[in-house]
Short mmCIF file of N, CA and C in Angstrom, two decimals:
data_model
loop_
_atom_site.label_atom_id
_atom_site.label_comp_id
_atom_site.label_asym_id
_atom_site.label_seq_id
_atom_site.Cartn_x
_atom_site.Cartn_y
_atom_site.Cartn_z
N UNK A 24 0.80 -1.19 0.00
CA UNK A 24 0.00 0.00 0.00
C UNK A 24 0.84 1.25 0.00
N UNK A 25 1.97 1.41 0.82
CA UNK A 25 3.07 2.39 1.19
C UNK A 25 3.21 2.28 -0.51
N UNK A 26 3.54 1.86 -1.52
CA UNK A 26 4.21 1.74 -2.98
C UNK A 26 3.32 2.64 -3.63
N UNK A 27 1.82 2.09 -3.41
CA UNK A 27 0.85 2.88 -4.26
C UNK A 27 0.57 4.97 -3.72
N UNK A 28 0.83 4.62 -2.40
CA UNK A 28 1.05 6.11 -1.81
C UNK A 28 1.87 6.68 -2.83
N UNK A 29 3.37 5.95 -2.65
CA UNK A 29 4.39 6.72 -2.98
C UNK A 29 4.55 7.19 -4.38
N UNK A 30 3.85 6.23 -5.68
CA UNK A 30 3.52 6.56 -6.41
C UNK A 30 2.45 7.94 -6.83
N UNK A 31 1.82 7.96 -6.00
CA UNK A 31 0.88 9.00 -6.24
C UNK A 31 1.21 10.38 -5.77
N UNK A 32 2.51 10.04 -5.48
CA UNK A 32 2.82 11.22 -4.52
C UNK A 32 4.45 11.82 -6.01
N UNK A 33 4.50 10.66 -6.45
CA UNK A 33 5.56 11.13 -7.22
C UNK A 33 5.00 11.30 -8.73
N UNK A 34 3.77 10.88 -8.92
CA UNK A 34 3.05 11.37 -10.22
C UNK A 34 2.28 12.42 -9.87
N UNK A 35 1.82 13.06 -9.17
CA UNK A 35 1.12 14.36 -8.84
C UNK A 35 2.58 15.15 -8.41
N UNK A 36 3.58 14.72 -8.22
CA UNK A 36 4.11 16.02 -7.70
C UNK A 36 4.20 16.89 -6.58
N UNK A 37 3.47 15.95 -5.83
CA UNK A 37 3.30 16.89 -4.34
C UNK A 37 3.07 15.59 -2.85
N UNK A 38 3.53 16.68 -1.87
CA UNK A 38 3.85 16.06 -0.85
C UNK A 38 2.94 16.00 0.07
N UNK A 39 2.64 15.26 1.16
CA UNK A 39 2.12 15.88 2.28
C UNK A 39 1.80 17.35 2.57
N UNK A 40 2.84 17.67 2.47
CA UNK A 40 3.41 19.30 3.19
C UNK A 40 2.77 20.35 2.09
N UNK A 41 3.17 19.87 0.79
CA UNK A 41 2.65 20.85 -0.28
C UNK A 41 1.10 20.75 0.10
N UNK A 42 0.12 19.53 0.00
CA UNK A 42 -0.98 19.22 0.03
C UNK A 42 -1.63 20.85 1.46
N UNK A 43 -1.23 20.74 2.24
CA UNK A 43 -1.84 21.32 3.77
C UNK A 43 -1.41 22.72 3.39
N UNK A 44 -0.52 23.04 2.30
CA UNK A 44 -0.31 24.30 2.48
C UNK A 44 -1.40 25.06 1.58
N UNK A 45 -1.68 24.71 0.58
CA UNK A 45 -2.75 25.44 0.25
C UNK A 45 -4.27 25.37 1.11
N UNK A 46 -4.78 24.05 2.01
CA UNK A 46 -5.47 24.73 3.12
C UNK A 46 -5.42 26.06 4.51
N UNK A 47 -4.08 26.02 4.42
CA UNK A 47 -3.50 26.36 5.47
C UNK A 47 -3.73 27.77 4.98
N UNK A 48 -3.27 28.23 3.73
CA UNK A 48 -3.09 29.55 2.77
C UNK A 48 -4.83 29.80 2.75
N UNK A 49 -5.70 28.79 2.50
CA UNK A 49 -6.81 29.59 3.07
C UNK A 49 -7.85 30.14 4.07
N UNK A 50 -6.78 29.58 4.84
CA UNK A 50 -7.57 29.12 5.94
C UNK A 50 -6.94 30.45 6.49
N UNK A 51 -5.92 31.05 6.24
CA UNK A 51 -5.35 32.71 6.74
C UNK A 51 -6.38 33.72 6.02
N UNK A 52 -6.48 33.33 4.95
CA UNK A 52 -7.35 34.09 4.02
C UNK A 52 -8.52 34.04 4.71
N UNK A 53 -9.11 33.57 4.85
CA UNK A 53 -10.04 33.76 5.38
C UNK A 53 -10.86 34.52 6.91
N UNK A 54 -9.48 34.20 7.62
CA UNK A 54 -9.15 35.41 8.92
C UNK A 54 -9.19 36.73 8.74
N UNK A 55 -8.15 36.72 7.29
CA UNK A 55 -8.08 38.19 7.33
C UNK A 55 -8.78 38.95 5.93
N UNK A 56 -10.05 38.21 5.79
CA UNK A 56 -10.52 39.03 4.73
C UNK A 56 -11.36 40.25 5.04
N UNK A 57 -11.83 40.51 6.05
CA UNK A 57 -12.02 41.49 6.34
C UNK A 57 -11.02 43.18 5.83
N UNK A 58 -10.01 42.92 5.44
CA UNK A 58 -8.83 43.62 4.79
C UNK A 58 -9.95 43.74 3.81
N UNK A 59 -9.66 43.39 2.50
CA UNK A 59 -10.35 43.85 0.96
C UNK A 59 -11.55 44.70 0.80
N UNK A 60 -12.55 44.17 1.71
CA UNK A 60 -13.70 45.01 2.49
C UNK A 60 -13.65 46.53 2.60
N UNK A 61 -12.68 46.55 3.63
CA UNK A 61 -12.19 47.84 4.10
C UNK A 61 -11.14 48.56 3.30
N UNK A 62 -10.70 48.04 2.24
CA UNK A 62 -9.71 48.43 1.67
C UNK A 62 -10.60 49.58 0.32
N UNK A 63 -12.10 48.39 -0.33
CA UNK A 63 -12.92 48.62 -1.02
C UNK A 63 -13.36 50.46 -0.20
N UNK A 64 -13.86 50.06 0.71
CA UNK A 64 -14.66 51.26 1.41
C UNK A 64 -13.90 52.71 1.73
N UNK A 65 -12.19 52.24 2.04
CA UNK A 65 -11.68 53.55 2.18
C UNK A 65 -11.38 53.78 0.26
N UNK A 66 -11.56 53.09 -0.67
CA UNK A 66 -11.24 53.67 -2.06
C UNK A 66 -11.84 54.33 -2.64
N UNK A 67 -13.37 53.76 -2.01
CA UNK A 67 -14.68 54.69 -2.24
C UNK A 67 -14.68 56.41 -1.76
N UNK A 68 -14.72 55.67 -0.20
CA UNK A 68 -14.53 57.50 0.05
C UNK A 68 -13.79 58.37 -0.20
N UNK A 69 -12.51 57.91 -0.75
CA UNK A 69 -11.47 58.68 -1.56
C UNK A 69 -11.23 59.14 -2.76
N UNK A 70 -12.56 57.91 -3.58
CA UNK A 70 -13.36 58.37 -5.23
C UNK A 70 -12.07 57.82 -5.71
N UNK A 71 -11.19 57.11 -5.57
CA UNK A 71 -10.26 56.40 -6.41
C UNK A 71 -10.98 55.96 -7.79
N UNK A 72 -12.24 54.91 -7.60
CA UNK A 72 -13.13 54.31 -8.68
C UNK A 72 -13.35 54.98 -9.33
N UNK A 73 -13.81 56.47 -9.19
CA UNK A 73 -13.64 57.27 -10.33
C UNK A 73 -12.41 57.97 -11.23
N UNK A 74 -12.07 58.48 -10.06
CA UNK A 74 -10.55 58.89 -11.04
C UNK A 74 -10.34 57.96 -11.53
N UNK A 75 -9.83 56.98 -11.52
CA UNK A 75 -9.32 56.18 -12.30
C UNK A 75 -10.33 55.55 -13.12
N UNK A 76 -11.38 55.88 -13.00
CA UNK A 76 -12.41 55.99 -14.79
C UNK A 76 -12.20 56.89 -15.02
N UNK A 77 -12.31 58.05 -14.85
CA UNK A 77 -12.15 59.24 -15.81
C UNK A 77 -10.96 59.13 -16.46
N UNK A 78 -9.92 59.18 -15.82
CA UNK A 78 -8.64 59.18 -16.56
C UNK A 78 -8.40 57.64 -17.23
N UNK A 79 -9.37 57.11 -17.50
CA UNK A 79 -8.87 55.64 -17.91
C UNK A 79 -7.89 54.46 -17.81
N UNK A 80 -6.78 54.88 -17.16
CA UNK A 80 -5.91 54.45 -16.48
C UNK A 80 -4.91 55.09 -15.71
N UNK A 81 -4.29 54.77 -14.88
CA UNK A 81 -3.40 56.04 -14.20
C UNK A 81 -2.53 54.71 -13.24
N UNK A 82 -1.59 56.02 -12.95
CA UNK A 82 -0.71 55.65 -11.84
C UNK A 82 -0.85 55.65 -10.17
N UNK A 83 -0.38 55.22 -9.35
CA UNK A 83 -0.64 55.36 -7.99
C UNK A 83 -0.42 57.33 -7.84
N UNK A 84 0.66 57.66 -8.81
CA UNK A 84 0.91 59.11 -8.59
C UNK A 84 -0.18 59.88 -8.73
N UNK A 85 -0.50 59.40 -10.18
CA UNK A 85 -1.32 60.38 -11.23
C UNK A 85 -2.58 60.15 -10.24
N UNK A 86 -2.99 59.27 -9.56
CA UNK A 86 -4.53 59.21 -8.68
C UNK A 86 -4.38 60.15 -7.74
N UNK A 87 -3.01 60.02 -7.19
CA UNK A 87 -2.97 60.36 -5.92
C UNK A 87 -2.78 62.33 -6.00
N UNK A 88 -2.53 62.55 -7.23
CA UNK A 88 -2.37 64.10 -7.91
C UNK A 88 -4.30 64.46 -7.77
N UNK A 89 -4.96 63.51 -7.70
CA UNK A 89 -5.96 64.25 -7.64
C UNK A 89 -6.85 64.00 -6.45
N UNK A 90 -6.19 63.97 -4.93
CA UNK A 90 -6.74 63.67 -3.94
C UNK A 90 -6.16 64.75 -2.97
N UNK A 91 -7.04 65.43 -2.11
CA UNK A 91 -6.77 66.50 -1.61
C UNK A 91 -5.65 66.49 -0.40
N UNK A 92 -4.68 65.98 -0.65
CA UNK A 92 -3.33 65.58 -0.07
C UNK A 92 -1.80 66.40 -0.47
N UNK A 93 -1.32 66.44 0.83
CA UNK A 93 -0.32 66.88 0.88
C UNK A 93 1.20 65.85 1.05
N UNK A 94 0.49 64.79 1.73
CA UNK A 94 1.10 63.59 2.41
C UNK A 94 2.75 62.92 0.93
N UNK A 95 3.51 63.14 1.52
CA UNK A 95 4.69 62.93 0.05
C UNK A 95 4.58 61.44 0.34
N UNK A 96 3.75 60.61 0.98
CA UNK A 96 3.85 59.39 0.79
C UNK A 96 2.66 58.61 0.29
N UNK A 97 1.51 59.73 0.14
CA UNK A 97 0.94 59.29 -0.29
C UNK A 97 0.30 58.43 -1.88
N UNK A 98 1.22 58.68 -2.49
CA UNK A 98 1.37 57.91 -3.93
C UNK A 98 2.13 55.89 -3.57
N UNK A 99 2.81 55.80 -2.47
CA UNK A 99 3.36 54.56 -2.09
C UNK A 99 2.41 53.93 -1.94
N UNK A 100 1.38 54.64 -0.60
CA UNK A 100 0.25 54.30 0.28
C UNK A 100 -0.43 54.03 -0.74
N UNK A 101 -1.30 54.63 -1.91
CA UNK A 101 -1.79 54.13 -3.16
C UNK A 101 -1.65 52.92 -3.54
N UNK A 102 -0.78 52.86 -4.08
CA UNK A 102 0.30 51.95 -4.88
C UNK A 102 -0.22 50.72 -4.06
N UNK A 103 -0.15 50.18 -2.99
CA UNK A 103 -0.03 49.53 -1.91
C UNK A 103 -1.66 48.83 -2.08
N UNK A 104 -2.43 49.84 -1.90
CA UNK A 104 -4.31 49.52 -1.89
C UNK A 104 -4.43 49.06 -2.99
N UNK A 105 -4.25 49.93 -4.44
CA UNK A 105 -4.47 50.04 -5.45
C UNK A 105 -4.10 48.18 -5.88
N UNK A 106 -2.57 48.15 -5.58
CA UNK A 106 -2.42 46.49 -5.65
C UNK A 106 -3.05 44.81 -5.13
N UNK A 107 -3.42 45.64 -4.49
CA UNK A 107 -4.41 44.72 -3.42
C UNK A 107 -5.45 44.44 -3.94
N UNK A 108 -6.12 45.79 -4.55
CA UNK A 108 -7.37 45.48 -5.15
C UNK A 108 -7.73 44.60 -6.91
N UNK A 109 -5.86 44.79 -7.05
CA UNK A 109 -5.69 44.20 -8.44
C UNK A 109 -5.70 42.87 -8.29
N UNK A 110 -5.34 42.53 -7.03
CA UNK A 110 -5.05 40.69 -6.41
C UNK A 110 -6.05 40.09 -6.59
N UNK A 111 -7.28 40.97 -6.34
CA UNK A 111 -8.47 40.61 -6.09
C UNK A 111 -9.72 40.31 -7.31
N UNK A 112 -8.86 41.03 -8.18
CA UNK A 112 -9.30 41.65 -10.22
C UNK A 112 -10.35 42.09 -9.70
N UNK A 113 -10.37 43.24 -8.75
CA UNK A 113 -11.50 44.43 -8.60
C UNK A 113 -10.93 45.68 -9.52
N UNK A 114 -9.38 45.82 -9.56
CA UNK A 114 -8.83 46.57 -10.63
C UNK A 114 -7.63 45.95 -11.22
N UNK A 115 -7.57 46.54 -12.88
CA UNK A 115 -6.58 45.76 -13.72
C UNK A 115 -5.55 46.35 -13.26
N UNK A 116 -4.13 45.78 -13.06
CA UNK A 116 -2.65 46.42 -13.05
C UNK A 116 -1.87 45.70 -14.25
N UNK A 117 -1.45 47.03 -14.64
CA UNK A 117 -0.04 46.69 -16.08
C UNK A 117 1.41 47.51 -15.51
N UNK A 118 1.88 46.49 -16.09
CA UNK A 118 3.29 47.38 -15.95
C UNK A 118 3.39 48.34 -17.09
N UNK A 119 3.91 49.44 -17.15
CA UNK A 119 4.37 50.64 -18.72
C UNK A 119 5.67 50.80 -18.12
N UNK A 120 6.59 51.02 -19.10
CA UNK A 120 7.90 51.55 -19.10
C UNK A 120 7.87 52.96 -19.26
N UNK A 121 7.99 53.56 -18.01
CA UNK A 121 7.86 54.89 -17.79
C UNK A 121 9.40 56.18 -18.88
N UNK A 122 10.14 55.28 -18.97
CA UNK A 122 11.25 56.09 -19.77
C UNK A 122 11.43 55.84 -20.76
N UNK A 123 11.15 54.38 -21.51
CA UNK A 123 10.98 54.64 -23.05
C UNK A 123 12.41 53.38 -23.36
N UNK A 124 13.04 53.00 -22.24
CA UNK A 124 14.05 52.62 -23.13
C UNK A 124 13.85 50.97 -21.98
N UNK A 125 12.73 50.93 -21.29
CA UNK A 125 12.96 49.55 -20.95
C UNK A 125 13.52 49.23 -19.40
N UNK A 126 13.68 50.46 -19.06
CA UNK A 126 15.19 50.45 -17.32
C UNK A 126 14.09 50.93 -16.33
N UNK A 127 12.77 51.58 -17.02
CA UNK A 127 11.84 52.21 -15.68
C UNK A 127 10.36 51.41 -15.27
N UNK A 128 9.77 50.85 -15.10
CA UNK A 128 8.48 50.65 -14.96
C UNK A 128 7.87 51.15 -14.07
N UNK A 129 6.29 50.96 -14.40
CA UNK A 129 5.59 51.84 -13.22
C UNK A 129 4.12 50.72 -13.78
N UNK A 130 3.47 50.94 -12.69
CA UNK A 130 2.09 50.08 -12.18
C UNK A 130 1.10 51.46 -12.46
N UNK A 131 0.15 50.87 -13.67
CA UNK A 131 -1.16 51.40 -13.82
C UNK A 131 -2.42 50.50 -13.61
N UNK A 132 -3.18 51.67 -13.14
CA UNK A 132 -4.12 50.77 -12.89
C UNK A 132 -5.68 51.09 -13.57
N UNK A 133 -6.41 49.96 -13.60
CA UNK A 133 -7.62 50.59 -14.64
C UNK A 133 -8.81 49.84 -14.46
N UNK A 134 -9.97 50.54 -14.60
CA UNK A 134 -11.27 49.94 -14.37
C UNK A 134 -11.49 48.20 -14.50
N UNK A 135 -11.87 47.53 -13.92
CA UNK A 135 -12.14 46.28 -14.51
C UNK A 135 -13.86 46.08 -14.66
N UNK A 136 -14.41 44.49 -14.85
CA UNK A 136 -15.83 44.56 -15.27
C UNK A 136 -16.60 44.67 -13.76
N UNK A 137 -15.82 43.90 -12.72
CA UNK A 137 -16.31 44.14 -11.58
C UNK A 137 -16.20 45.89 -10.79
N UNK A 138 -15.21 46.64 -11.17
CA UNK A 138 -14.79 48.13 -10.27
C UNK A 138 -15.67 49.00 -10.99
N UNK A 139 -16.32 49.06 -11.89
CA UNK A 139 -17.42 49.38 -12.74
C UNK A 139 -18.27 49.38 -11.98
N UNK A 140 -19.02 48.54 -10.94
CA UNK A 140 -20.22 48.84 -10.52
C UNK A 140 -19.87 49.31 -9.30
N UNK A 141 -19.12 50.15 -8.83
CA UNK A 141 -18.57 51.22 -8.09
C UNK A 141 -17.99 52.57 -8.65
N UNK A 142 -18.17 52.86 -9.52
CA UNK A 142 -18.15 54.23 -10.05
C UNK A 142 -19.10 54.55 -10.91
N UNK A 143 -19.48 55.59 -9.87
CA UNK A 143 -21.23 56.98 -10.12
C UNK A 143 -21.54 56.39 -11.33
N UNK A 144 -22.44 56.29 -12.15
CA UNK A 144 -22.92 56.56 -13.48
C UNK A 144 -23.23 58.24 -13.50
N UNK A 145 -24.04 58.38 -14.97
CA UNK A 145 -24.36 59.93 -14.86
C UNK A 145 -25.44 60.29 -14.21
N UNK A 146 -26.03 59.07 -13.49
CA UNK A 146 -27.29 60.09 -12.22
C UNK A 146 -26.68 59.84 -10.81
N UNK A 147 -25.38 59.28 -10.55
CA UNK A 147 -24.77 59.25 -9.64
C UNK A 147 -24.92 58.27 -8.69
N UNK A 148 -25.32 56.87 -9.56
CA UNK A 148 -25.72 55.72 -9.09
C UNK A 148 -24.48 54.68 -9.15
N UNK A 149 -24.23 53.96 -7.82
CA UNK A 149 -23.40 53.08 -7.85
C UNK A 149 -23.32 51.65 -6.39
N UNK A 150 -22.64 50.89 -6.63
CA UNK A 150 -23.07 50.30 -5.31
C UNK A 150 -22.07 51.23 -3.92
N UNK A 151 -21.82 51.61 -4.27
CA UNK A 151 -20.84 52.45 -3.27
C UNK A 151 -21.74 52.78 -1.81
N UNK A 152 -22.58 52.96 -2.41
CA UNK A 152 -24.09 52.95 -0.48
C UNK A 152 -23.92 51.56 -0.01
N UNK A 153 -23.82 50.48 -0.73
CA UNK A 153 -24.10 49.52 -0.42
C UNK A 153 -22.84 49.56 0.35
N UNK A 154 -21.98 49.49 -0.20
CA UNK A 154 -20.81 48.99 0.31
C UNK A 154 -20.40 49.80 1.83
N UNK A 155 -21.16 51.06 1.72
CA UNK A 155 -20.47 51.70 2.74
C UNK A 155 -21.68 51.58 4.26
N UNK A 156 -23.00 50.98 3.92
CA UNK A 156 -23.58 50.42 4.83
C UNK A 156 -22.90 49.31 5.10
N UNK A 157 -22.65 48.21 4.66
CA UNK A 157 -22.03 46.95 5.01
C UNK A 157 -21.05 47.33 6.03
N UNK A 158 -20.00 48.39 5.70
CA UNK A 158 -18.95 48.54 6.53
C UNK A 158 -18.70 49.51 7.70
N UNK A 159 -20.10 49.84 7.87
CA UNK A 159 -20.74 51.41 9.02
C UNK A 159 -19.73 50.43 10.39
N UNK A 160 -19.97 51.23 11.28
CA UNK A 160 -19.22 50.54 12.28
C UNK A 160 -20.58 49.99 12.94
N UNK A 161 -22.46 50.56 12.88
CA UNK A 161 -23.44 50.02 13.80
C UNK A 161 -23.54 48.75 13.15
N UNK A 162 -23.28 48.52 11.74
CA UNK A 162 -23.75 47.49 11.16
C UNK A 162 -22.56 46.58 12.04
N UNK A 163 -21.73 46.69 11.52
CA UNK A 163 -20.25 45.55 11.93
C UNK A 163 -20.60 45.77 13.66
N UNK A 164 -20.91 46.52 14.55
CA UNK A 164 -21.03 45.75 16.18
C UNK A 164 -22.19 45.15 15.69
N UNK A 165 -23.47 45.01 15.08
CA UNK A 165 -24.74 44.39 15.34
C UNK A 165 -24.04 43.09 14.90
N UNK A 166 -22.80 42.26 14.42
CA UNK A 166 -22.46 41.05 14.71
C UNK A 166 -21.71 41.02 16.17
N UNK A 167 -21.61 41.46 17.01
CA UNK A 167 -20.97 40.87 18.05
C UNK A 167 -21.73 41.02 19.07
#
């Protein structure tokens, strides 16, 4: 029986150890998803979803050029959410070669089919209420 294990273990490619780690990987995920949530809700109130429709794609900079900030770190701090939400394909990220010759890149980011139903239409409709009831702080204690 040990032969037929070992076989199956050397035609799949994976071990014990490999096997538990992708439970294990969701089983964190799942602790801390509350992150994406909140990540969604502060992007909203910051109208990220739009800028970055209007301008059709942009940079952590170029977003962050149009947020009423002074903060010189705030284009990193961007960069940072903005990626998170790409993990998630709530928004697309590409790399562009910012200098032309191949030595610079930079991360844009751009509407996807899902970040679409978070930015206004033209009567100023979006799920963005929704989202920001879900994440009120009376709603989140009425679970505990």
């Amino acid at each position: 029986m040990s032969s037929s294990a070992e076989e199956r273990q050397t035609s799949h490619g994976s071990t014990g150890e490999e096997e538990e780690e992708e439970p294990c990987s969701y089983a964190i995920q799942l602790v801390t998803y509350t992150v994406l949530p909140m990540f969604m809700q502060t992007s909203i109130e910051l109208g990220l979803f739009d800028i970055i429709a209007n301008l059709g794609q942009a940079s952590a900079s170029e977003t962050a050029s149009h947020l009423p900030t002074n903060n010189p770190d705030a284009p990193f701090m961007l960069d940072r959410m903005l990626y998170l939400l790409s993990t998630h394909s709530v928004l697309s990220c590409s790399a562009i070669d910012s200098d032309g010759d191949g030595g610079d890149f930079r991360r844009v980011y751009s509407i996807t089919s899902v970040s679409k139903y978070f930015v206004s239409n033209q009567d100023g409709v979006s799920l963005s209420p929704s989202m920001a009831l879900i994440q009120d702080k009376v709603f989140v204690a009425s679970w505990s």
